[in-house]
Structures are given as C-alpha cells and as structure tokens.
Coordinates of C-alpha atoms in Angstrom, one line a residue:
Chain A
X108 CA -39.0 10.8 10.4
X109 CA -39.5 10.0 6.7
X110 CA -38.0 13.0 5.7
X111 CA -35.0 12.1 8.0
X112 CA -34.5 8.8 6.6
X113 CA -35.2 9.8 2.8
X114 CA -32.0 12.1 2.8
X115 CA -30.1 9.4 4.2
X116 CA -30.3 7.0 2.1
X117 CA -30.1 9.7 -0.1
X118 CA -26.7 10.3 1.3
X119 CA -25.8 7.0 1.5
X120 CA -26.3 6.3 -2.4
X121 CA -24.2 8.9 -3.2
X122 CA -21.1 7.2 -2.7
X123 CA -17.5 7.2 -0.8
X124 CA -16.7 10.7 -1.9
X125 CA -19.5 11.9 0.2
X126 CA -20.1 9.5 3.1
X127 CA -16.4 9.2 3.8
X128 CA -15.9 13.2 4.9
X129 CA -19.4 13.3 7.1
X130 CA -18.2 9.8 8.7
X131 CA -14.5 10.8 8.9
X132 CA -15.4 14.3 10.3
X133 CA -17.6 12.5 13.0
X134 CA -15.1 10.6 14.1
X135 CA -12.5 13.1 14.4
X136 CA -15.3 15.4 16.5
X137 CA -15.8 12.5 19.0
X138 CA -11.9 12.3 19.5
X139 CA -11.6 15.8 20.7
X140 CA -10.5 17.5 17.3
X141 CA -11.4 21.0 16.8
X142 CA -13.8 21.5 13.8
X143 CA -12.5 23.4 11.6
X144 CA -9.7 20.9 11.3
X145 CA -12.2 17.9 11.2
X146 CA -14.2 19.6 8.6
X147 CA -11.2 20.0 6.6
X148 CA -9.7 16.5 6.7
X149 CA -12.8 15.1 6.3
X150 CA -13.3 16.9 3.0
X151 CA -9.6 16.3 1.8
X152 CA -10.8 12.5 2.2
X153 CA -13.9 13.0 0.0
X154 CA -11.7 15.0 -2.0
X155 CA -9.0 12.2 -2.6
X156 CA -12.1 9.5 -3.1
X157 CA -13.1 11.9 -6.2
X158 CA -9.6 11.9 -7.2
X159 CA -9.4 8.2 -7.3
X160 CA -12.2 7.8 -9.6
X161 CA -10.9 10.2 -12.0
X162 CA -8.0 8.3 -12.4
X163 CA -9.5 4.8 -11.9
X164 CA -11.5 6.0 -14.9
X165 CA -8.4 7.3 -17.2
X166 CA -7.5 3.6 -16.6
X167 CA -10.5 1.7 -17.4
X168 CA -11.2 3.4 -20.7
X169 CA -7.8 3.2 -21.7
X170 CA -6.4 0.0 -20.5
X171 CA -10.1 -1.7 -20.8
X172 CA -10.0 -0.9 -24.4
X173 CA -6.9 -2.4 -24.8
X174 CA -7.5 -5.5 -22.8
X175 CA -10.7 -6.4 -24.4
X176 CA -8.8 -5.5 -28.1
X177 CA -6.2 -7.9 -27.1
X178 CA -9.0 -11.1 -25.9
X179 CA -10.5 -10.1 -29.8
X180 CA -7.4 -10.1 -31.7
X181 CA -5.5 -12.7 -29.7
X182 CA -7.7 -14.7 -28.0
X183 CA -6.2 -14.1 -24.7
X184 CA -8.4 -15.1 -21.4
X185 CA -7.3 -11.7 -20.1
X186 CA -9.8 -9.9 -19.3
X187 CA -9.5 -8.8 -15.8
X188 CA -8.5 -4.8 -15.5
X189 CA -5.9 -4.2 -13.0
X190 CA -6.7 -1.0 -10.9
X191 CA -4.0 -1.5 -8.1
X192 CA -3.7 -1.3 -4.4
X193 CA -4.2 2.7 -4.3
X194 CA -7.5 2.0 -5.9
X195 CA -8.1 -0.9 -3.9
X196 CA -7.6 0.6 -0.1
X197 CA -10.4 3.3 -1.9
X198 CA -12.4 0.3 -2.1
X199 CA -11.7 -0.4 1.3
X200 CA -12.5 3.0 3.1
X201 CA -15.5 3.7 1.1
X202 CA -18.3 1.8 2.5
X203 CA -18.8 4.5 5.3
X204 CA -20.5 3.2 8.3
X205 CA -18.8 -0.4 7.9
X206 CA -15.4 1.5 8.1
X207 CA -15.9 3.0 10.6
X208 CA -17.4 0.1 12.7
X209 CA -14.3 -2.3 11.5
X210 CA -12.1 0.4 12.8
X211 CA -13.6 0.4 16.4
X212 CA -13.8 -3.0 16.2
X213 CA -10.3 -4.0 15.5
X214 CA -8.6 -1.6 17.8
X215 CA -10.8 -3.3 20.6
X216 CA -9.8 -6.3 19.4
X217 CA -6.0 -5.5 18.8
X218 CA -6.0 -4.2 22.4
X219 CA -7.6 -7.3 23.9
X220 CA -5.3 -9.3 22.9
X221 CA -2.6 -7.2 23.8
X222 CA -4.0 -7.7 27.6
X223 CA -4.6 -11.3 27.0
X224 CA -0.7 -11.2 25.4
X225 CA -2.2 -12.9 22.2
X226 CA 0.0 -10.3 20.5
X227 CA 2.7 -7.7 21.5
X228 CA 1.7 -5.5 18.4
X229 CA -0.1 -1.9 19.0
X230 CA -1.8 -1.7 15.6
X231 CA -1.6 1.9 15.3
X232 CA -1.3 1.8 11.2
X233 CA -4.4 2.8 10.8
X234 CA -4.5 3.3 7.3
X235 CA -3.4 -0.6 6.9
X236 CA -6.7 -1.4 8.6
X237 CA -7.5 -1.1 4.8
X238 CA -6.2 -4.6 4.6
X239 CA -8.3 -6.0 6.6
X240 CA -11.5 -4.0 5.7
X241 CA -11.3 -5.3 2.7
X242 CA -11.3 -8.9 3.3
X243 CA -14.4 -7.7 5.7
X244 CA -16.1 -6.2 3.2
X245 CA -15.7 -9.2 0.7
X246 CA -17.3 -11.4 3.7
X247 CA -19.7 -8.9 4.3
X248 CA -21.2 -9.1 0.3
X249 CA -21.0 -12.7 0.0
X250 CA -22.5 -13.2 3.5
X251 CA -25.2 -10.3 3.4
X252 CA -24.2 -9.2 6.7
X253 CA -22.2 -6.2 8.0
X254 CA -21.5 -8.3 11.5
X255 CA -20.1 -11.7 9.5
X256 CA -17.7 -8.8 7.6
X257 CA -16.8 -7.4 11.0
X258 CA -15.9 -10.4 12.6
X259 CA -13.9 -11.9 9.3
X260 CA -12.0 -8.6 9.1
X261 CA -11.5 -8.6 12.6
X262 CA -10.0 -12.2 12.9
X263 CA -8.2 -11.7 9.9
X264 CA -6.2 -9.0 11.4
X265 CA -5.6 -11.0 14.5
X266 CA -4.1 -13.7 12.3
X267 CA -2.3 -11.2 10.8
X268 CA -0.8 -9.0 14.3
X269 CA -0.2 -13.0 15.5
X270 CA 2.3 -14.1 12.7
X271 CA 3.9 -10.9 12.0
X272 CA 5.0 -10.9 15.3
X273 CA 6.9 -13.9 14.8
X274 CA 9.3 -12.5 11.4
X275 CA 10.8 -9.5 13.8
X276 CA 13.7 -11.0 14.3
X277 CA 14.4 -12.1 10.4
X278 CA 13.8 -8.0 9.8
X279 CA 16.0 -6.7 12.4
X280 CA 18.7 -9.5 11.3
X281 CA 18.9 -7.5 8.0
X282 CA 18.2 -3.6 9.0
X283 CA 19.7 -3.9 12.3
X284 CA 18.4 -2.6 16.0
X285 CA 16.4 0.1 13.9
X286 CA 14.0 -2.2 12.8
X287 CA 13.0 -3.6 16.3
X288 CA 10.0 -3.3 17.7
X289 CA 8.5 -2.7 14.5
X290 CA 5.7 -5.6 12.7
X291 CA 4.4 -5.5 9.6
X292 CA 1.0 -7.3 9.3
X293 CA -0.2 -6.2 5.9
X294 CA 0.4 -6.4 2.3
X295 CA 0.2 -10.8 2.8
X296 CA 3.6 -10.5 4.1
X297 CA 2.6 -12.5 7.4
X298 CA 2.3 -15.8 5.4
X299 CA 3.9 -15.8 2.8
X300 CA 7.2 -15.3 4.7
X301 CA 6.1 -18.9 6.0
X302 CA 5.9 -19.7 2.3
X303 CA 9.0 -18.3 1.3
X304 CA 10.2 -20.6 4.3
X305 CA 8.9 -23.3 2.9
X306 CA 10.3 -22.5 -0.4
X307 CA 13.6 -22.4 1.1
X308 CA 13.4 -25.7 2.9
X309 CA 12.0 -27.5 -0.1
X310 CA 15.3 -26.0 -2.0
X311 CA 17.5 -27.0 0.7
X312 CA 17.0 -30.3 -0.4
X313 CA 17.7 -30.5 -3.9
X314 CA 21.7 -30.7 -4.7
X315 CA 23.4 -28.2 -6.4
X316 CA 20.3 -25.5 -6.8
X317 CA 20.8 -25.1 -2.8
X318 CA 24.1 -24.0 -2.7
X319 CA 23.8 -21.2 -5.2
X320 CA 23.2 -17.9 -3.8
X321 CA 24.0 -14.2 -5.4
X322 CA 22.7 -11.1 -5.2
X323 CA 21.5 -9.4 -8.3
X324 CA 22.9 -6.0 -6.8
X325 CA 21.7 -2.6 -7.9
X326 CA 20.7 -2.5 -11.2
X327 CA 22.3 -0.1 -14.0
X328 CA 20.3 3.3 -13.4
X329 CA 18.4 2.8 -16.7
X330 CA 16.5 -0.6 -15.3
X331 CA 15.0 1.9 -12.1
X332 CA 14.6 4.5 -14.9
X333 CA 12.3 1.7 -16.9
X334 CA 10.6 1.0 -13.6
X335 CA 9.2 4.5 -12.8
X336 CA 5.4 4.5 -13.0
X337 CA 5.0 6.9 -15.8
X338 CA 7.7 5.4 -18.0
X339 CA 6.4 2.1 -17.7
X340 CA 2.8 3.2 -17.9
X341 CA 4.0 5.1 -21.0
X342 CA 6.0 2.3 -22.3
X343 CA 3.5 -0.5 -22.1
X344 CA 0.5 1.7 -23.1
X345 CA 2.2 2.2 -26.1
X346 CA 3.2 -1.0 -26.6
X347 CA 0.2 -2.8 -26.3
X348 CA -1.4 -0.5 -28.2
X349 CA 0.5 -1.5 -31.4
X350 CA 0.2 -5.0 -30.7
X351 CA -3.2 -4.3 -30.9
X352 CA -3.0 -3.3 -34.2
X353 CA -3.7 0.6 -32.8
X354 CA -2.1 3.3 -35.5
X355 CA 0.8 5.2 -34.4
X356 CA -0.6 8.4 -33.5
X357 CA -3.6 6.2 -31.7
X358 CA -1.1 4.3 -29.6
X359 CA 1.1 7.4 -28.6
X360 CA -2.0 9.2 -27.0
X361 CA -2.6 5.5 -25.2
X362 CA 0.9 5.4 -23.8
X363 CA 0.4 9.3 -22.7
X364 CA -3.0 8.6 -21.2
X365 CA -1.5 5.8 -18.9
X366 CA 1.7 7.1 -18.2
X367 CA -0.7 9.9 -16.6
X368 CA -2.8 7.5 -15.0
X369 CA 0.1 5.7 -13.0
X370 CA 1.6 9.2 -11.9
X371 CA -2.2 10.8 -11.0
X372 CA -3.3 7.2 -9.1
X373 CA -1.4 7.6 -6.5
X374 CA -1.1 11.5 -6.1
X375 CA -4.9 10.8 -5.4
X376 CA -4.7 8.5 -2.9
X377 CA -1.7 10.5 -0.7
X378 CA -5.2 13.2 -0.8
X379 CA -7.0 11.0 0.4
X380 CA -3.9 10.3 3.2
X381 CA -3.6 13.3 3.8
X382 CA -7.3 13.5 5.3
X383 CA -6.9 10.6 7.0
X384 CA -3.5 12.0 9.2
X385 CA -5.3 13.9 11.4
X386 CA -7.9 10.9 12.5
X387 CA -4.8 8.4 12.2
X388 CA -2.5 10.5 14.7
X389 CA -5.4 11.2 17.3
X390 CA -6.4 7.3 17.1
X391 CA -2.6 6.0 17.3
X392 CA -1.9 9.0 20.3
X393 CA -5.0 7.5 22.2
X394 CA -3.9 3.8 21.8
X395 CA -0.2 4.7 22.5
X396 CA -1.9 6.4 26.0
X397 CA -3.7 3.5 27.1
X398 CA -0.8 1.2 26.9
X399 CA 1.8 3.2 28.0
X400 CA 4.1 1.4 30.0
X401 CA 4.6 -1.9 28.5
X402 CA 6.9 -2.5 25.6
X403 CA 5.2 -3.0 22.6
X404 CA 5.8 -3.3 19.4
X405 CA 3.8 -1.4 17.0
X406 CA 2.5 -1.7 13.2
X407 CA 4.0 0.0 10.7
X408 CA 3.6 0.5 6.7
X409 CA 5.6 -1.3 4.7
X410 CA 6.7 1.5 2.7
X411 CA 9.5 1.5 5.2
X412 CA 11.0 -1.7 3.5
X413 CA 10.8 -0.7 -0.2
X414 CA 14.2 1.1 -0.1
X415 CA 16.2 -1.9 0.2
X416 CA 18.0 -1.5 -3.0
X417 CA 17.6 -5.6 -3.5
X418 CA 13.5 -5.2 -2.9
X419 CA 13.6 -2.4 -5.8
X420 CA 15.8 -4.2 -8.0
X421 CA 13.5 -7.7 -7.4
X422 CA 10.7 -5.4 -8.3
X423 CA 11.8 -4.2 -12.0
X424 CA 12.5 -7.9 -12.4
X425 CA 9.7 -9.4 -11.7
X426 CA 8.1 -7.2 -14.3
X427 CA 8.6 -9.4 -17.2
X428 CA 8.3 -12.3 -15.2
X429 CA 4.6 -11.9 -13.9
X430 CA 3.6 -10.4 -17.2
X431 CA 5.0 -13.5 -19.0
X432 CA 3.1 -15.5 -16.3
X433 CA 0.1 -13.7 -16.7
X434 CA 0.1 -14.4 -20.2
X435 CA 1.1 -18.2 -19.7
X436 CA -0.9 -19.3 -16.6
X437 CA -4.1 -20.8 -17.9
X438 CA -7.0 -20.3 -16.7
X439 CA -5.2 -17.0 -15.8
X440 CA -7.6 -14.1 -16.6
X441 CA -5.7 -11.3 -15.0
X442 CA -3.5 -8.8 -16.4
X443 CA -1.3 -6.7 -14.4
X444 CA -0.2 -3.5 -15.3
X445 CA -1.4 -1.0 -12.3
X446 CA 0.5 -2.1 -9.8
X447 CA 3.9 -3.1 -11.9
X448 CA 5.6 0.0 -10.5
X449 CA 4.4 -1.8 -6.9
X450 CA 5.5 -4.7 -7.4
X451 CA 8.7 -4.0 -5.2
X452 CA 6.1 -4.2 -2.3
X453 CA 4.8 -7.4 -3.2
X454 CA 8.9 -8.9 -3.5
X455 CA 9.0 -8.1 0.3
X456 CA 8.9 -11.8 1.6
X457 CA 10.3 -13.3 -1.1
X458 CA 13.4 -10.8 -0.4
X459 CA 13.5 -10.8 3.4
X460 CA 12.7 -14.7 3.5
X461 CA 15.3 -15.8 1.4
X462 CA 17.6 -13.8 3.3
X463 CA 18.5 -11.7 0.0
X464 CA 19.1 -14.6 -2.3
X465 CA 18.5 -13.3 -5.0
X466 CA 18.1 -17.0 -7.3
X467 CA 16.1 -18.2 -4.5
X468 CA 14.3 -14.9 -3.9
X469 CA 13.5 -15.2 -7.8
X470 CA 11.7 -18.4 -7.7
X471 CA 9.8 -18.0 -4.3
X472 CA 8.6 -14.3 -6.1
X473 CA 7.7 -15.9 -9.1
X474 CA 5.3 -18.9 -7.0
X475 CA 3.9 -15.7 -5.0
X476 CA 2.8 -14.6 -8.3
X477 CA 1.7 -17.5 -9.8
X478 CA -1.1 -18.0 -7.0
X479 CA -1.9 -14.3 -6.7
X480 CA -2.3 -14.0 -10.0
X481 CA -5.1 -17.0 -9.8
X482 CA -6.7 -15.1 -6.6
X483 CA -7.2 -12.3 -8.3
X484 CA -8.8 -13.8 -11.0
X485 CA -11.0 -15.6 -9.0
X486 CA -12.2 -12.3 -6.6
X487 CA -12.1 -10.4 -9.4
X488 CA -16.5 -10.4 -10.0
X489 CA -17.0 -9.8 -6.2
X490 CA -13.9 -6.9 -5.9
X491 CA -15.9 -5.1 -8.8
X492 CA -18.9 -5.1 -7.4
X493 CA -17.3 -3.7 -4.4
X494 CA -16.0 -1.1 -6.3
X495 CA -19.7 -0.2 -7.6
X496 CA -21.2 0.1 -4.7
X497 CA -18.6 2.2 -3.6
X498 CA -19.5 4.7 -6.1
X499 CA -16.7 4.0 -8.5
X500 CA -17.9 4.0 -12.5
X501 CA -16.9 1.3 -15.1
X502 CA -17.8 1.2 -18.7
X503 CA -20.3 -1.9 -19.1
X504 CA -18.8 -5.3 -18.6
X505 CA -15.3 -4.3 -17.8
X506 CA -14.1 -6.4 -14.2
X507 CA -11.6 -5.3 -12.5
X508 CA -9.1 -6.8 -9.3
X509 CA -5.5 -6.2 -8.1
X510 CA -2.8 -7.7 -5.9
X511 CA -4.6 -6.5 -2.8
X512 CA -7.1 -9.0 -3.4
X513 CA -4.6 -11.6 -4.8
X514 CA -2.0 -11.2 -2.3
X515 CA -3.6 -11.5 1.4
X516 CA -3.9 -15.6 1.6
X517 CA -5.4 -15.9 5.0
X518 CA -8.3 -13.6 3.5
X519 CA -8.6 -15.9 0.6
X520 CA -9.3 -19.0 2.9
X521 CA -11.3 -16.6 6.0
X522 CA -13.3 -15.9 2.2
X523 CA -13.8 -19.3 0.9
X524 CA -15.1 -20.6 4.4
X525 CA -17.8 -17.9 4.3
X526 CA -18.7 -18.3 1.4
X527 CA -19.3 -22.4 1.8
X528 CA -20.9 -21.4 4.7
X529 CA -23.3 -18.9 3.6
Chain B
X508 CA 11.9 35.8 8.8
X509 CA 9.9 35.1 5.6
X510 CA 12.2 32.3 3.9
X511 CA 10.3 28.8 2.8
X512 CA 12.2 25.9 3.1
X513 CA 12.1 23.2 1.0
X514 CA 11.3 19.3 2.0
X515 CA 11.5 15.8 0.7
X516 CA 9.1 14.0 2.2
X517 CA 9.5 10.0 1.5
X518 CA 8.6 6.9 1.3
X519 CA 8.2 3.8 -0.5
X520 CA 5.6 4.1 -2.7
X521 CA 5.7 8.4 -2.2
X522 CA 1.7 7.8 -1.6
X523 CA 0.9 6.6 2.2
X524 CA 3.4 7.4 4.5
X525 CA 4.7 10.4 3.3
X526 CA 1.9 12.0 2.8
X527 CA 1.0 11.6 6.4
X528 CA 4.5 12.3 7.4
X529 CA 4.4 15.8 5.3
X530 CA 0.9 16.8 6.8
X531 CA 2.7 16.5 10.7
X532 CA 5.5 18.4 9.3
X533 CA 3.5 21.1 8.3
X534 CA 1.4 21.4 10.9
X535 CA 4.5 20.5 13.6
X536 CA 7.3 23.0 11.7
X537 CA 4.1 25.8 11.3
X538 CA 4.1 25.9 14.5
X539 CA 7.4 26.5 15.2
X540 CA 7.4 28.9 13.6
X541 CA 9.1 27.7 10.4
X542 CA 7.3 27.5 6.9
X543 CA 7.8 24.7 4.5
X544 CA 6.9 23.5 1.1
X545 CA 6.7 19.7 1.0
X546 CA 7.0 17.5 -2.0
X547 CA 6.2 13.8 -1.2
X548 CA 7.5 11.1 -3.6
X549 CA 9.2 7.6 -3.9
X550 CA 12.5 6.2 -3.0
X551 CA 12.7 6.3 -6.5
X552 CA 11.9 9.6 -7.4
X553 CA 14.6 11.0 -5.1
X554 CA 17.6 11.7 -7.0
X555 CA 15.6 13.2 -9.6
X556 CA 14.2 15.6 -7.2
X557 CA 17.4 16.3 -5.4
X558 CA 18.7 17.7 -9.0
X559 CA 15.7 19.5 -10.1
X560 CA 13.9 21.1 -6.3
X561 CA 17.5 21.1 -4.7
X562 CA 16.0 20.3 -1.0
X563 CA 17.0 21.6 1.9
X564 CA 16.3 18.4 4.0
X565 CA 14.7 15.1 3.5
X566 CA 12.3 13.3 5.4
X567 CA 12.1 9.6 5.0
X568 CA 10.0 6.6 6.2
X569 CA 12.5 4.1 3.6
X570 CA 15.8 3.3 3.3
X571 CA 17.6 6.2 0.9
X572 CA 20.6 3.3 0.3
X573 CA 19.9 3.2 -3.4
X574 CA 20.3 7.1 -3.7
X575 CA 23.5 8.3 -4.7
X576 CA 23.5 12.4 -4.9
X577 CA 22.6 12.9 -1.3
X578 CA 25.9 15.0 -1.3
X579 CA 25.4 17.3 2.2
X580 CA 21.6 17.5 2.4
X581 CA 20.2 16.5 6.0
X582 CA 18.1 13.4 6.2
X583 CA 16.1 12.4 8.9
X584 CA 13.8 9.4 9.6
X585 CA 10.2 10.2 9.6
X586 CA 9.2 6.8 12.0
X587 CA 8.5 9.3 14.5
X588 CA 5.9 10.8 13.0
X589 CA 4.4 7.2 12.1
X590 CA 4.8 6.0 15.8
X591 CA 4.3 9.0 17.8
X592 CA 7.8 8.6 19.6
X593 CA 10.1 11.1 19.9
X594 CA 7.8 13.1 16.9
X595 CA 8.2 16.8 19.2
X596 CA 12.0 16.3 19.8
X597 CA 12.5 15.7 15.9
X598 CA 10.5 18.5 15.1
X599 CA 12.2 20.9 17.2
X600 CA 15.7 19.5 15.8
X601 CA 14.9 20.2 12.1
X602 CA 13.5 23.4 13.6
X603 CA 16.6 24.2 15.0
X604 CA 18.5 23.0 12.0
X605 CA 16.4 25.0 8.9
X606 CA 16.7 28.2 11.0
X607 CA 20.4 27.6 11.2
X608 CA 20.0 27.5 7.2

C-alpha cells in the first residue's frame, strides 16, 4: 500500500504534462475508446502541456526581462507578465483529477438544468469548460478545497449557459439563421454584453454623442499585416527592447525570440487540442444521444465570431488603446502583450452589443479593458501560483496573469465571495 | 489513387477549433479513403496561405468575409464537426468533391 501511494504522489508532483495523458487516457477508456487511440491522445495532451511550457518559458525570460528593465528604468508599476489565454486554458486542464471531476460535474449539471429548462444550451464545448475550471480552480486554492472549486466552477457555468442564452437573438440579427441555435458562454461574453448594454443606454442619453454611429470598415491590409502575432511580437519585442536602453543587436534577438514565442504559443496549445478531440467528440456524441429529441441549442467556441471583419479590425485597434491604458491606469500593474494578437476575441461584445458601432463599440471596448486590466492585476499572485503547481517554471519573482483571468466578471465576484468567506 | 490533398483548416484564433476540426477530417476523409495534409491557421493567416500552399479546399469554423483571394477554392463550414450534426454527410461531400479533383 505504501509503495502504491509513494508513486502516486510521485506522479502527481510531476505535473500536467504527465497527469493529464494517464487522466485523459482513463477517461477516453471508460467512454468506449479503443486504446491505442486513447493512449495516443492522451500523450498528444501531455505532449502539448510540454509544449506550452517551452513557450511559456521563451516568454518569461524574454518579456520578464524586459518588464522588470522597464519598472527599473521607468518606474513603471508594470510588473505583471502576460502569458495569454493559450497558456491560461493549460492552467486550466492541468490539475488532473480536479479536471476531470469539474468535467463530470458540469455536464451533470448542464444536463439538469436542461431537464429542469433552466437552460436550452447542450454544453458540448468541452474544451471551454476551461473557462470555468479555472474560476474553480482559483476557488479551490483560496478555499483549500477541491469540492468549494467544484461547485464555484460549476455555478459559474450555469450563470454562464443561463445569460448566454438570452444574446441568441442579437447574434443571429447580425449572421443571420446560421447562427441560431448556437450560445456562446465563454470568453466573459455572457456579461459583458449586458455591459455593453448598459454602455449603450447610458450613451443614448447624452445629445449629440448618441447619434453618431460609423463603421471603421476593413482596415488597409498593412493594419491586419501589423496585427499578426509574429509581427507584432517581433515589433514590440524590439521596441521595448530599445526603450529599455537594450543595444541594437540585443534588441533584434528580443524582437526574434517573441515573434517566435507568439507563433509557437499557440501551435502548442492546438497539440494539446488535438488530444483532446477524441475525448471532446465521444463526450459531445454521448450528450447529443441523451437528449435527442428536443431542440437545443448547443455551446460553441467563439472562434466562430472572430471573422467578422469589424471584430478583427476592433482588435488591431484596441492595441494601442489597452497598451496606452495599461501604461496610464494607476494602480495598473499589468502589461499586455501575449494576447494582443487575441484581442479581437475580447472586442466580441463590445462589437456584437453595439450592434457594429464602431464609436460606440470603441468606448464600451476601451471600459472592458479598463476593468480587466485591474482584474488581472488583482488575480495575478493566485493565477501564478496556479501555474506552479501546474508544473509550469518561472524565473524567481516574475508573476504572471492574462485576460482569461481579467475578462470572466461573474468569476471575479463567485471569487471574491469565496474568498470573504473562507 | 495515391494523390494527397491539400486543406485549410480554420478558425479564429487557428489554435482550438481548427485543430479539432482537422483531427475529424483526418480521421473521417482516412476513412474514406482519401488522404489529406491539413494546415490549421487563423482567419488571418488565410490569404497568405492561399498564395503560398495553394489549397485544394478550406475548412472553416469563422467567417472568411475579410479574405479576398478565395478565387474558385471550395469552402465549407466545419460547425459540423464542432456539433456533431450533419459531420458524416459533410464528409462524404468533400469526399465526393477531392476525388472529383
């Protein structure tokens, strides 16, 4: 029995990139998968968790260098290193048995209040659980215990599936009969599309400023050029390096080494998707099974939205803005950088609730931000942590957060409850 | 009959859902009988692609308005693959359709 238990916890101190393929495979096993498959997937998940590291570390030495030269020579608050949502839904998936519990805890939960007609959303976006895992996990640490995370997780997906529900119609008004029947309870849309609303209403009001309304359009091809991940990795590397004060020659391999860390990031992560397909499909087939018959919607990624031309062009935008806001906000301590070339994700309500305004859509974006930006900051010691335990490696003293954390607003409160409470 | 066809597979962010969706249409074309080399990527990235891999279809979970050198290449929405509906007929059509190639 000691023996037993020894390599276990063994096991379990070795981190994401091993517990995640034995867990994952498991799983699959019980749902009927054959086992060379499961083996396979489950390894590609590891695989994708050792991925991440790598380039979670090409980040943190390079951009961690540069954030704590710019505090030095500028006397900047920013400290906070931006690893972005890839990184963060790593955080997410890699405390093994949690997952997995969360996982079978929220589908239960999502399909009880289906029955109880709570909701009319099949959450079969399995990989968004993420989401919602994460908010769990943060309750979990603060709390000390795995059944507090569950439950927080778990309720904050409910809240989630409940008010996504309730924006079909705005989505469908601008994509058309496509769209219906789709929800999309992640990435803090839910909310802040009530924000947004409120935005709007508060505008309404004010003479002049309500009636103007344009649309940015598509932008000159050199503005989504600027906006690709490597070019902007490359371009701010480089420039932050020489208003550090780096050399030339120091600065160019800087701007190299992060132009390489935005493209590798997420190559990593569609690894660690990949592994996770298998295990997504048989879960989503099961749930579609047990409900067939009634007309449901179902859950979806919100990559589907990101090709609106306006959501792209609001994204390369907002880039200057929520730097420049970064840099303003006080008590601000978080620099974004990671996630710039995501930031079209994180326009989605401010888009889709101004009904593509884009002067409207501008200021409601640039709010969003504003409070994120102070979420993050605030999460940004427990989210490290997090990331620790998890396995991933940071030189000494760096912290590190991300929109994920910043973005999902019902988490922040569900957080700041448990932690009063406990 | 030997020949490997080329995809797009994409998405918003050319991370989640398209790597999912290219993992189904490996495994679902495979076993059709029809092989297939799949490049996931971005909204984004697309036109660059188009010019440098010249695809022979793409598969998308995102809108491709912004993209303006489709030209004749097939596009098809990869929600199927993300919902489970209609995921064997769509398979079978691009089947049908690379074959036809």
């Amino acid at each position: 029995m000691e023996a037993i238990l020894g390599v276990i916890n063994k096991i379990l101190a070795l981190g994401a990139s091993v517990i995640m393929p034995i867990v994952i495979c498991i799983m699959e096993l019980i749902f009927g998968m054959k086992p060379k498959n499961a083996i396979r997937s489950g390894l590609t998940v590891g695989i994708g968790f050792v991925g991440v590291n790598l380039a979670v570390g090409l980040i943190g030495g390079n951009l961690g260098n540069l954030i704590a030269a710019l505090q030095d020579k500028y006397h900047l608050a920013l400290s906070i290193t931006d690893v972005g949502w890839p990184a963060g839904s790593s955080i997410a998936f890699g405390s093994g048995t949690f997952v997995v519990i969360s996982i079978l805890v929220f589908m239960l939960v999502n399909a009880v209040s289906v029955l109880l007609k709570l909701t009319n959303t099949l959450n079969i976006d399995i990989f968004n659980y993420w989401h919602h895992i994460l908010i769990g996990t943060m309750s979990w640490f603060v709390s000390g215990s795995m059944v507090v995370g569950v439950i927080v997780g778990a309720v904050f997906m409910l809240i989630n599936t409940i008010l996504a529900d309730k924006h079909e119609e705005t989505f469908v008004d601008y994509g058309g009969e496509r769209w219906r029947g789709l929800s999309f309870p992640s990435q803090g849309i839910p909310l802040q599309m009530y924000f947004v609303r409120g935005v709007n209403w508060v505008l309404d009001r004010i003479p002049v400023i309500r009636d103007i309304n344009f649309n940015f359009g598509k932008l000159p091809g050199i503005f989504s050029f600027l906006g690709e991940p490597m070019i902007l990795g490359f371009l701010l590397g480089g420039i932050f390096s020489l208003a550090v004060g780096y050399a030339w020659d120091k600065a160019l391999s800087v701007a190299v080494s992060m132009a390489a860390a935005m493209y590798i990031l997420p190559r990593m992560v569609s690894i660690m998707m990949e592994g996770l397909s298998p295990l997504t499909d048989v879960a989503r087939d099961f749930m579609n099974k047990k409900f067939a018959g009634r007309k449901l919607n179902i859950s979806i990624d919100t990559a589907l939205l990101v090709g609106d031309p306006d959501v792209i062009t609001m994204g390369v935008i907002m880039v200057p803005v929520v730097l420049g806001l970064a840099f303003i906000l006080p008590g601000n301590k978080f620099l974004p950088f990671t996630d710039l070339p995501a930031l079209p994700y994180w326009v989605i309500p401010a888009v889709y609730g101004t009904k593509h305004n884009s002067f409207r859509a501008l200021i409601s974006a640039t709010l969003c931000m504003a409070i994120s930006l102070y979420i993050a900051t605030d999460l940004a010691p427990l989210i490290t942590q997090m990331a620790t335990n998890v396995g991933f490696e940071f030189a000494q003293g760096t912290t590190i957060s991300g929109f994920f954390a910043g973005w999902e607003w019902p988490g922040y409160i569900l957080h700041k409850i448990v932690e009063l409470i406990f | 009959m030997g020949r490997i066809f080329k995809l797009l597979a994409a998405c918003g962010s050319g991370i989640a859902t398209s790597s999912h969706v290219s993992t189904s249409l490996k495994n679902g074309l495979m076993a059709r009988g029809v092989e297939i080399l799949v490049r996931t990527c971005s909204v984004q990235e697309i036109s660059g692609l188009i010019d440098s891999l010249k695809p022979d279809a793409i598969v998308t979970t995102s809108s491709l308005e912004s993209v303006k050198n489709l030209g004749d290449i097939k596009v098809v929405s990869g929600i199927p693959f993300l919902t489970g509906f209609q995921k064997d007929p769509l398979l079978d059509e691009l089947a049908e359709y690379l074959n036809g190639l």
